[in-house]
PDB file of C-alpha atoms in Angstrom:
ATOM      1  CA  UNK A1442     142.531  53.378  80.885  1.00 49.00           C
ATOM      2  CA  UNK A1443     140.455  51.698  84.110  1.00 59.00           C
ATOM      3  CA  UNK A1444     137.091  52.774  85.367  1.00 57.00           C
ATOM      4  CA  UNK A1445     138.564  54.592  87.829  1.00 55.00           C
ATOM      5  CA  UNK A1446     141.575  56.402  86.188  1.00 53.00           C
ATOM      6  CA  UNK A1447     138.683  57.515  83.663  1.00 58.00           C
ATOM      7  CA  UNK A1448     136.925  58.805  86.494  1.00 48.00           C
ATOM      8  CA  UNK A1449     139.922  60.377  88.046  1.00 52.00           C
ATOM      9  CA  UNK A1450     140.842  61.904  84.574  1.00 55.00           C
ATOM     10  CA  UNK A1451     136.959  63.189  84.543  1.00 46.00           C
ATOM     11  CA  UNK A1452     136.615  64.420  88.070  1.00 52.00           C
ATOM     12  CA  UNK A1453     139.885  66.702  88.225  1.00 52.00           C
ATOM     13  CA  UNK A1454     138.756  68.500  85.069  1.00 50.00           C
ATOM     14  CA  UNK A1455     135.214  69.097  86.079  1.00 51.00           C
ATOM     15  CA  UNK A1456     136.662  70.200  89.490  1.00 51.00           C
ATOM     16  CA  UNK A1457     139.810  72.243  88.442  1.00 52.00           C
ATOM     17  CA  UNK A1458     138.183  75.505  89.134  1.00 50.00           C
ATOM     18  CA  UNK A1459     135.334  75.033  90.743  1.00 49.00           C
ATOM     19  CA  UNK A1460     137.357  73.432  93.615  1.00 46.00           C
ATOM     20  CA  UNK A1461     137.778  77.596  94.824  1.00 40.00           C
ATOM     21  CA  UNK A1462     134.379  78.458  95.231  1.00 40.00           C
ATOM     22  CA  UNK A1463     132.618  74.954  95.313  1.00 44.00           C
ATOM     23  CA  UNK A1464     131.391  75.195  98.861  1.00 48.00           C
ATOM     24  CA  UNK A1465     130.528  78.866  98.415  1.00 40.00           C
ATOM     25  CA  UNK A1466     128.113  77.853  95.751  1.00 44.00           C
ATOM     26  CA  UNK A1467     126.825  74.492  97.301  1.00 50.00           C
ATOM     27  CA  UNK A1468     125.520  75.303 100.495  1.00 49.00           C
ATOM     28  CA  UNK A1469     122.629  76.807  98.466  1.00 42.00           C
ATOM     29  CA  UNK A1470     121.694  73.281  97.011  1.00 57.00           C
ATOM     30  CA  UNK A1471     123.379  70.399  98.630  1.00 81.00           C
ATOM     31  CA  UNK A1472     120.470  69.976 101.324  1.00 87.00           C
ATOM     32  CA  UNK A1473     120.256  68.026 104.610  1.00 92.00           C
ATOM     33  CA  UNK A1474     124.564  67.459 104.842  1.00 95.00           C
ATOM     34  CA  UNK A1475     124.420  69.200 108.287  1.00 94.00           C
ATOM     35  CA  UNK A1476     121.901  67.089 109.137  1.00 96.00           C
ATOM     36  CA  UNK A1477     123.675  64.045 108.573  1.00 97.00           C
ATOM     37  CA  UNK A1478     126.478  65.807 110.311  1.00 97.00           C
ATOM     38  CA  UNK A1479     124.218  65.771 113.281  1.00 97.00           C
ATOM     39  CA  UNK A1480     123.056  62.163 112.784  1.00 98.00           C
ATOM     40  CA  UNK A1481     126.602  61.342 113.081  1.00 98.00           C
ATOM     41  CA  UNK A1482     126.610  60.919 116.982  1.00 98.00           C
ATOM     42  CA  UNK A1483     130.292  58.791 116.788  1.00 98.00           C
ATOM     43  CA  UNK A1484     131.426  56.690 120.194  1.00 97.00           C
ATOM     44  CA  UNK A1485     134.170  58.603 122.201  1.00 96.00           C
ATOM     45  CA  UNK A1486     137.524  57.680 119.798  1.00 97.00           C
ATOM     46  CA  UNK A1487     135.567  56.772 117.012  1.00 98.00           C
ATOM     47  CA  UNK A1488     136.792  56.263 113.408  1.00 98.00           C
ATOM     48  CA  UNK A1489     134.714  57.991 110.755  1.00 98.00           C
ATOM     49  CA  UNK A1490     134.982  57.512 106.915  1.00 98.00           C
ATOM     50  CA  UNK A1491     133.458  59.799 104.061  1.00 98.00           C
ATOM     51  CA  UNK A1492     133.543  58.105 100.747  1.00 98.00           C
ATOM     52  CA  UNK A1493     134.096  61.387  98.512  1.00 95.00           C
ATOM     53  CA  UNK A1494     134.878  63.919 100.724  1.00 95.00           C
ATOM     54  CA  UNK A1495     135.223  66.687  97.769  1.00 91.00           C
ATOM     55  CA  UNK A1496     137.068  69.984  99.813  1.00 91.00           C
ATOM     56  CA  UNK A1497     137.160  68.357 103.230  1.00 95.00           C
ATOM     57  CA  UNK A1498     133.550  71.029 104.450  1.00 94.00           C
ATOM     58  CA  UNK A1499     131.842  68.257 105.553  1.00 96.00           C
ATOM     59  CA  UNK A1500     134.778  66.637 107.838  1.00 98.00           C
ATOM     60  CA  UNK A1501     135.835  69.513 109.374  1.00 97.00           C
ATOM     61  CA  UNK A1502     132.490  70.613 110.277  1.00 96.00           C
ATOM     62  CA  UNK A1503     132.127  67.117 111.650  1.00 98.00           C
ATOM     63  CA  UNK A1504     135.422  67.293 113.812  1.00 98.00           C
ATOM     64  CA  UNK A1505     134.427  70.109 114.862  1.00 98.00           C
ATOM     65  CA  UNK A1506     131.419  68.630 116.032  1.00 98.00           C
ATOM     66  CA  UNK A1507     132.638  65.694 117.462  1.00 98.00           C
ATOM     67  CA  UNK A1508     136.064  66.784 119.317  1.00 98.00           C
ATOM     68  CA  UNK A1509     136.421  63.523 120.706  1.00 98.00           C
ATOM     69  CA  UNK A1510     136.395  61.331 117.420  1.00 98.00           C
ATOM     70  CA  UNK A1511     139.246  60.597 114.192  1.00 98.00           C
ATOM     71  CA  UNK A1512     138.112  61.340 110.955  1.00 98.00           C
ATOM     72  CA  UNK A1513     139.016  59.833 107.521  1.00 98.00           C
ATOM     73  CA  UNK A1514     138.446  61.168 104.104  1.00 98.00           C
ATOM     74  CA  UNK A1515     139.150  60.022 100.589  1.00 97.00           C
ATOM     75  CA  UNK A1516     138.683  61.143  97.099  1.00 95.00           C
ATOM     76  CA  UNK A1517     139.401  60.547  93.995  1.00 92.00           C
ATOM     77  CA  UNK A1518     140.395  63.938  92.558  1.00 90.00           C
ATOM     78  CA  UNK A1519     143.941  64.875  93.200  1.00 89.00           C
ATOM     79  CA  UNK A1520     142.447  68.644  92.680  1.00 88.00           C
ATOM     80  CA  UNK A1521     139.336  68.587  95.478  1.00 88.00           C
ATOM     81  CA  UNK A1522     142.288  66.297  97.978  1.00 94.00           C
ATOM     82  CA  UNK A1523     144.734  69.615  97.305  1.00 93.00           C
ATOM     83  CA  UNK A1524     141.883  72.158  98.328  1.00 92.00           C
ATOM     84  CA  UNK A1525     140.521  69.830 101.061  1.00 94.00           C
ATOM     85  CA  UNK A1526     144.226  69.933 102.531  1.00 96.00           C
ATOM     86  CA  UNK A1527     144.859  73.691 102.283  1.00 96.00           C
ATOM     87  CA  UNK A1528     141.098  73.947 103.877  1.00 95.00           C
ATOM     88  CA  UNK A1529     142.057  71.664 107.013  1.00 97.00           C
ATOM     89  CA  UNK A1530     145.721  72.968 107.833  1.00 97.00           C
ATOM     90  CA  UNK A1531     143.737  76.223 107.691  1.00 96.00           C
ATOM     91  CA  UNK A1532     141.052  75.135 109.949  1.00 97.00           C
ATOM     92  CA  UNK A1533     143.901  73.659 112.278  1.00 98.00           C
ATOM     93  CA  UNK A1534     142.802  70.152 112.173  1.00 98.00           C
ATOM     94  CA  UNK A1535     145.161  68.191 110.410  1.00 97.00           C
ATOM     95  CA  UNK A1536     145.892  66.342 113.938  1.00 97.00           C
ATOM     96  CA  UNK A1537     142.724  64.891 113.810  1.00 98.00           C
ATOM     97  CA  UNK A1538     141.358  64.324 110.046  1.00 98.00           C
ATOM     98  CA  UNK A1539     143.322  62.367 107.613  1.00 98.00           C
ATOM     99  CA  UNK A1540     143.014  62.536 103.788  1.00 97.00           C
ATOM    100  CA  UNK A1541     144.069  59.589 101.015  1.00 97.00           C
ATOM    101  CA  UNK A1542     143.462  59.714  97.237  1.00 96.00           C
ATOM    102  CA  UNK A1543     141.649  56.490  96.082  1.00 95.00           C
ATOM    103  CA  UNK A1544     138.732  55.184  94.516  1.00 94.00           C
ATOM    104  CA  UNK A1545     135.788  54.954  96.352  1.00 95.00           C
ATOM    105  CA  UNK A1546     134.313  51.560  94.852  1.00 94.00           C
ATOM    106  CA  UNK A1547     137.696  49.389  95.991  1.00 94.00           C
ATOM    107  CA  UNK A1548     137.279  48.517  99.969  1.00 92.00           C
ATOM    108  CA  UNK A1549     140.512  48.021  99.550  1.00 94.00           C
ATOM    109  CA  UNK A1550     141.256  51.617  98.884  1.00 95.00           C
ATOM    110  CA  UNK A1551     141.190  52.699 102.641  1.00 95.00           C
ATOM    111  CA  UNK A1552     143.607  49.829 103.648  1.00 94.00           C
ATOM    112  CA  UNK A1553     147.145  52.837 103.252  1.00 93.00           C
ATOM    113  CA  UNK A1554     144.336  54.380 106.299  1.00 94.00           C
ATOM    114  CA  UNK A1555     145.715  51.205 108.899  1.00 95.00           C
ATOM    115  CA  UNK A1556     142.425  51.099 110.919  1.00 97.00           C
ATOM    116  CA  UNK A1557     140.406  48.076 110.378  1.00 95.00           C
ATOM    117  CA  UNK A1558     137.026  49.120 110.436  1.00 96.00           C
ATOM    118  CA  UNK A1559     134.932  52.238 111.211  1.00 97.00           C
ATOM    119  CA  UNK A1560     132.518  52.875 113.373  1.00 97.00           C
ATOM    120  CA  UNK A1561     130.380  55.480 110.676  1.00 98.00           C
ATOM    121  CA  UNK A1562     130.938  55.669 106.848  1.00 98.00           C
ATOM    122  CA  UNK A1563     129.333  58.708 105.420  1.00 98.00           C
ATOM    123  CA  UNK A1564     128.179  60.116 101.713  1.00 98.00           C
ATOM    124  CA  UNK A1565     127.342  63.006 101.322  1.00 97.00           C
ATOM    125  CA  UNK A1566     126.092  64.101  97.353  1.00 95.00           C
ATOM    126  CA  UNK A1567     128.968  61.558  96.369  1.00 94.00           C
ATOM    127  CA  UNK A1568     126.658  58.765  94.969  1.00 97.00           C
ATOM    128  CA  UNK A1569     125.253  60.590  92.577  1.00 95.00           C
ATOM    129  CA  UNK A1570     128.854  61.448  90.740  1.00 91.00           C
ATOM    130  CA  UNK A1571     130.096  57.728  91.250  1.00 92.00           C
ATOM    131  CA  UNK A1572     129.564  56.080  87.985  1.00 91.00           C
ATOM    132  CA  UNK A1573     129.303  52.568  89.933  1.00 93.00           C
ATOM    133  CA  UNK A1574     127.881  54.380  93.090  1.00 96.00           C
ATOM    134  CA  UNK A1575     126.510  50.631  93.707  1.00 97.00           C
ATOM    135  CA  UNK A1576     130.194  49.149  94.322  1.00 96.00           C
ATOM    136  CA  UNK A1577     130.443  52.708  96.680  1.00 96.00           C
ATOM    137  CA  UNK A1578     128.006  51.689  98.759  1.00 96.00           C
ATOM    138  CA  UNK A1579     128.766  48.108  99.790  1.00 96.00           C
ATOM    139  CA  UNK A1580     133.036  49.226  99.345  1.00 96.00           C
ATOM    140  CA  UNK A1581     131.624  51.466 102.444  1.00 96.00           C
ATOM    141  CA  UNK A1582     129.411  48.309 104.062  1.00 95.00           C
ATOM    142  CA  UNK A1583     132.678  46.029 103.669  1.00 94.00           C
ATOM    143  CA  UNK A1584     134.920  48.697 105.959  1.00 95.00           C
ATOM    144  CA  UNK A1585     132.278  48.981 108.582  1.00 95.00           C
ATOM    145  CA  UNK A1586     132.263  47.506 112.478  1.00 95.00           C
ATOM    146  CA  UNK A1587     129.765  45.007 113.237  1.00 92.00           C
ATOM    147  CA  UNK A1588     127.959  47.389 115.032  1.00 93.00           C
ATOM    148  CA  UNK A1589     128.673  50.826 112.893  1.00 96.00           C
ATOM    149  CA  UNK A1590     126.407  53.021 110.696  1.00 97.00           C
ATOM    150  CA  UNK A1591     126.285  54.201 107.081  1.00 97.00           C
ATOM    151  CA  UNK A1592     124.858  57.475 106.625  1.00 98.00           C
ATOM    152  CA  UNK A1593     123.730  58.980 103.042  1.00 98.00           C
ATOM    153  CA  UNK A1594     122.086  62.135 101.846  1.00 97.00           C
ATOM    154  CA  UNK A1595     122.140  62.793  98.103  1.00 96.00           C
ATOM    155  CA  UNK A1596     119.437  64.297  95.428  1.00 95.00           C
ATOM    156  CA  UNK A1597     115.952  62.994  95.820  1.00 93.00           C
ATOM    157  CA  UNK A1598     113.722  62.376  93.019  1.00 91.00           C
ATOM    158  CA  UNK A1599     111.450  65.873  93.616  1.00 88.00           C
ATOM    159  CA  UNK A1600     108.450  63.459  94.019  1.00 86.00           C
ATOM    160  CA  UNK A1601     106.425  66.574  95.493  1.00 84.00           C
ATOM    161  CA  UNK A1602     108.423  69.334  93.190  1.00 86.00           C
ATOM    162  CA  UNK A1603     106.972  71.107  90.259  1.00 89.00           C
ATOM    163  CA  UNK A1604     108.019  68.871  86.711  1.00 87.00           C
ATOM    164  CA  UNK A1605     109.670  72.073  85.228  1.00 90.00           C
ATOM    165  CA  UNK A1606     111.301  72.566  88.321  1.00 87.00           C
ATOM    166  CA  UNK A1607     112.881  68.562  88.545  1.00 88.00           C
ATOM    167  CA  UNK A1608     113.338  68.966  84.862  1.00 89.00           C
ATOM    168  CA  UNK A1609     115.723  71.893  84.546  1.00 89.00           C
ATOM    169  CA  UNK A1610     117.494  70.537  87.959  1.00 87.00           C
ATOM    170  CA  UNK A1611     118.414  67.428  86.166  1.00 88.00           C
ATOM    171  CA  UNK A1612     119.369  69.057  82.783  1.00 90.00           C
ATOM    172  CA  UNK A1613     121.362  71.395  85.139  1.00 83.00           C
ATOM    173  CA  UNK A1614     123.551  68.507  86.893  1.00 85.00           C
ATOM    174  CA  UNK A1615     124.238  66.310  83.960  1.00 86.00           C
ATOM    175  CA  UNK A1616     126.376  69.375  83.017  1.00 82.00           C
ATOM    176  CA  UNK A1617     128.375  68.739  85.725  1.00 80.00           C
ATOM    177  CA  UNK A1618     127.981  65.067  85.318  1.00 82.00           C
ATOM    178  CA  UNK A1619     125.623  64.351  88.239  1.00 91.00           C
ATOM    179  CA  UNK A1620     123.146  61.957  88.379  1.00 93.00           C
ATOM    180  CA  UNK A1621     120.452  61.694  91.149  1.00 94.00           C
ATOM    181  CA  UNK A1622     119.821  57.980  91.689  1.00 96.00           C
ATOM    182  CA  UNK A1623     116.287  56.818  91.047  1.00 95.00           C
ATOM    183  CA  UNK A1624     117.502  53.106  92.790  1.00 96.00           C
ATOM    184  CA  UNK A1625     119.323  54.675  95.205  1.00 96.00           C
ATOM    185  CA  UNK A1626     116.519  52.972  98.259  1.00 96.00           C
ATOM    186  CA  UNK A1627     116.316  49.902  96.111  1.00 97.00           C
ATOM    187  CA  UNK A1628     120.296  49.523  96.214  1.00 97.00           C
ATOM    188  CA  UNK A1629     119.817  50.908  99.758  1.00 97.00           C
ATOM    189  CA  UNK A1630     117.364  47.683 100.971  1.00 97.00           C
ATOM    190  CA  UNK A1631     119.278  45.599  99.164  1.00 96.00           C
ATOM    191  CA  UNK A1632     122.384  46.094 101.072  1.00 96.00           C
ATOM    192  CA  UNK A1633     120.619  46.080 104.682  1.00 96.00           C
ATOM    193  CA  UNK A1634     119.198  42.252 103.194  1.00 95.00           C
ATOM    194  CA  UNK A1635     122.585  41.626 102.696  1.00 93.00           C
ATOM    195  CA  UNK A1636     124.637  42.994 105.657  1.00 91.00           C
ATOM    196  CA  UNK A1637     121.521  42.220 108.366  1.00 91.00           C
ATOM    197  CA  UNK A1638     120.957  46.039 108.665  1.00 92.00           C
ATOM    198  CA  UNK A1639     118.021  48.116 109.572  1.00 96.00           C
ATOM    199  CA  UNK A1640     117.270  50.734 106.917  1.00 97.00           C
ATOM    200  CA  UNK A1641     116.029  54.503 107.570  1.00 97.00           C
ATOM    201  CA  UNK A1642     115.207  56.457 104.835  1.00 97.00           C
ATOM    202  CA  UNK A1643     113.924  60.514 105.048  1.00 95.00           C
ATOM    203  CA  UNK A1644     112.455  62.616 102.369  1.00 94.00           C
ATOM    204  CA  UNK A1645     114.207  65.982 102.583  1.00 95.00           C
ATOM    205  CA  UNK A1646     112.213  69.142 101.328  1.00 89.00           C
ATOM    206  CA  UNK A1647     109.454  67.975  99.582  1.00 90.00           C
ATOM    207  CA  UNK A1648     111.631  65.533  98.145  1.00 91.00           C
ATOM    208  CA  UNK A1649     114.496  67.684  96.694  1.00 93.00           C
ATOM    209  CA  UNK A1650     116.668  65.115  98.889  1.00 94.00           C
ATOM    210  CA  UNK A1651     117.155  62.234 100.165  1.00 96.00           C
ATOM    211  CA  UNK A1652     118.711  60.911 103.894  1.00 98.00           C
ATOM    212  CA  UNK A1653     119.217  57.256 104.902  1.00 98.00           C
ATOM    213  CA  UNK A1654     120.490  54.981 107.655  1.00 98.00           C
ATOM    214  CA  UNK A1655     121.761  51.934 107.573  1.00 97.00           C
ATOM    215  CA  UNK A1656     122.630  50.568 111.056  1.00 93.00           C
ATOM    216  CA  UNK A1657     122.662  47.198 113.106  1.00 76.00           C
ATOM    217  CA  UNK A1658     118.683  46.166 113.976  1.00 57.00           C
ATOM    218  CA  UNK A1659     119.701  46.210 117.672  1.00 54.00           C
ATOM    219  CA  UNK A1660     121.576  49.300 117.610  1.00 52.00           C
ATOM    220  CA  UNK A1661     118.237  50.830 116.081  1.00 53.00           C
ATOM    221  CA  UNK A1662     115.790  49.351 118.733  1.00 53.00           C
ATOM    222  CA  UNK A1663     118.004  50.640 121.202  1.00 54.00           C
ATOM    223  CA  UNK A1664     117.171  54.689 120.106  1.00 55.00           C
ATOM    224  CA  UNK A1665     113.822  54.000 117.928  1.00 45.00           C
ATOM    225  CA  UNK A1666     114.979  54.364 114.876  1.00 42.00           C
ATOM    226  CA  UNK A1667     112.008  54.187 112.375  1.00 44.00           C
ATOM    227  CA  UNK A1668     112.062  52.253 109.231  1.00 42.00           C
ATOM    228  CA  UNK A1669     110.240  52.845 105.937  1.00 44.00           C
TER     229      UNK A1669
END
């Protein structure tokens, strides 16, 4: 079995149930995704891509958002895709966000999509479940216009969080086979070295999470964007 049928295999049962009350749950945990929402900011008839979009929360709240822009999800587990669906129809947006099962790691993945490149590609607490989140990221870097933006927010490393509290937070998402990424900014500058990017990168509460930028150096001199 490949990498990613294995992960396939592994997501679907992890997310078999949960899939009905996932975003019920999440919104207590999964920090600083309307933020990135927010940070979007798409051109008028913009394409945007998330890399994992899980029940489709994120891209609907992001079309709803930004009425003027496509949107473009795809996942890996048939079960999340099947709940994302039901969740769009329902939110009447199926006009304007499309959905395609495939691994996030292959650029090529996104190809069934027929748009060339996008002008934002998103993740959003998707790293951290991507066994080679590394091959995510630049799969995402390959897909982007010259002049478009990656956005990520994912689990930080609780750098000013209690130990017990970081502790039983890890223990409590390797159950559900999560891993916050200690090299996620590492991976993160080495990609903007590599695709001529400025990097952003924003501790989130304390350090609980993580959100980062990756976006052209003029486009960021343009509207200040920092750098750390």
């Amino acid at each position: 079995m490949s990498e990613a049928a294995e992960t396939a295999r592994l997501m679907d049962g992890v997310y078999r149930r949960q899939r009905h009350f996932y975003d019920l749950t999440r919104k207590y945990y999964l920090l600083g995704r309307d933020l990135l929402i927010d940070e979007l900011q798409p051109p008028d008839g913009g394409a945007v891509l998330e890399l994992g979009c899980g029940t489709g929360r994120n891209l609907i709240a992001a079309a709803r958002r930004y009425p003027d822009a496509r949107f473009y999800g795809l996942d890996i587990s048939r079960q999340m895709l099947e709940t994302a669906r039901t969740n769009i129809d329902k939110a009447r947006l199926s006009d304007r966000i499309t959905l395609i099962e495939g691994d996030a790691a292959n650029p090529a993945a996104t190809e069934r999509l027929g748009v060339p490149a996008f002008d934002r590609v998103f993740y959003s607490y998707t790293l951290s479940m991507i066994p080679i989140w590394r091959e995510a990221l630049a799969a995402g870097a390959a897909r982007l216009k010259d002049d478009g933006r990656i956005h990520v927010v994912d689990f930080g490393q609780q750098q000013r969080l209690p130990g017990w509290f970081r502790n039983l937070l890890f223990a409590w998402l390797k159950s559900f086979h999560v891993t916050p990424r200690a090299e996620l900014e590492a991976e993160l500058q080495n990609l903007a070295q590599k695709t001529g990017t400025d990097l952003t990168v924003r501790p989130l509460y304390r350090g609980y999470a993580e959100y980062a930028e990756l976006r052209k150096a003029e486009a960021a001199g343009q509207d200040g964007a920092g750098h750390r």
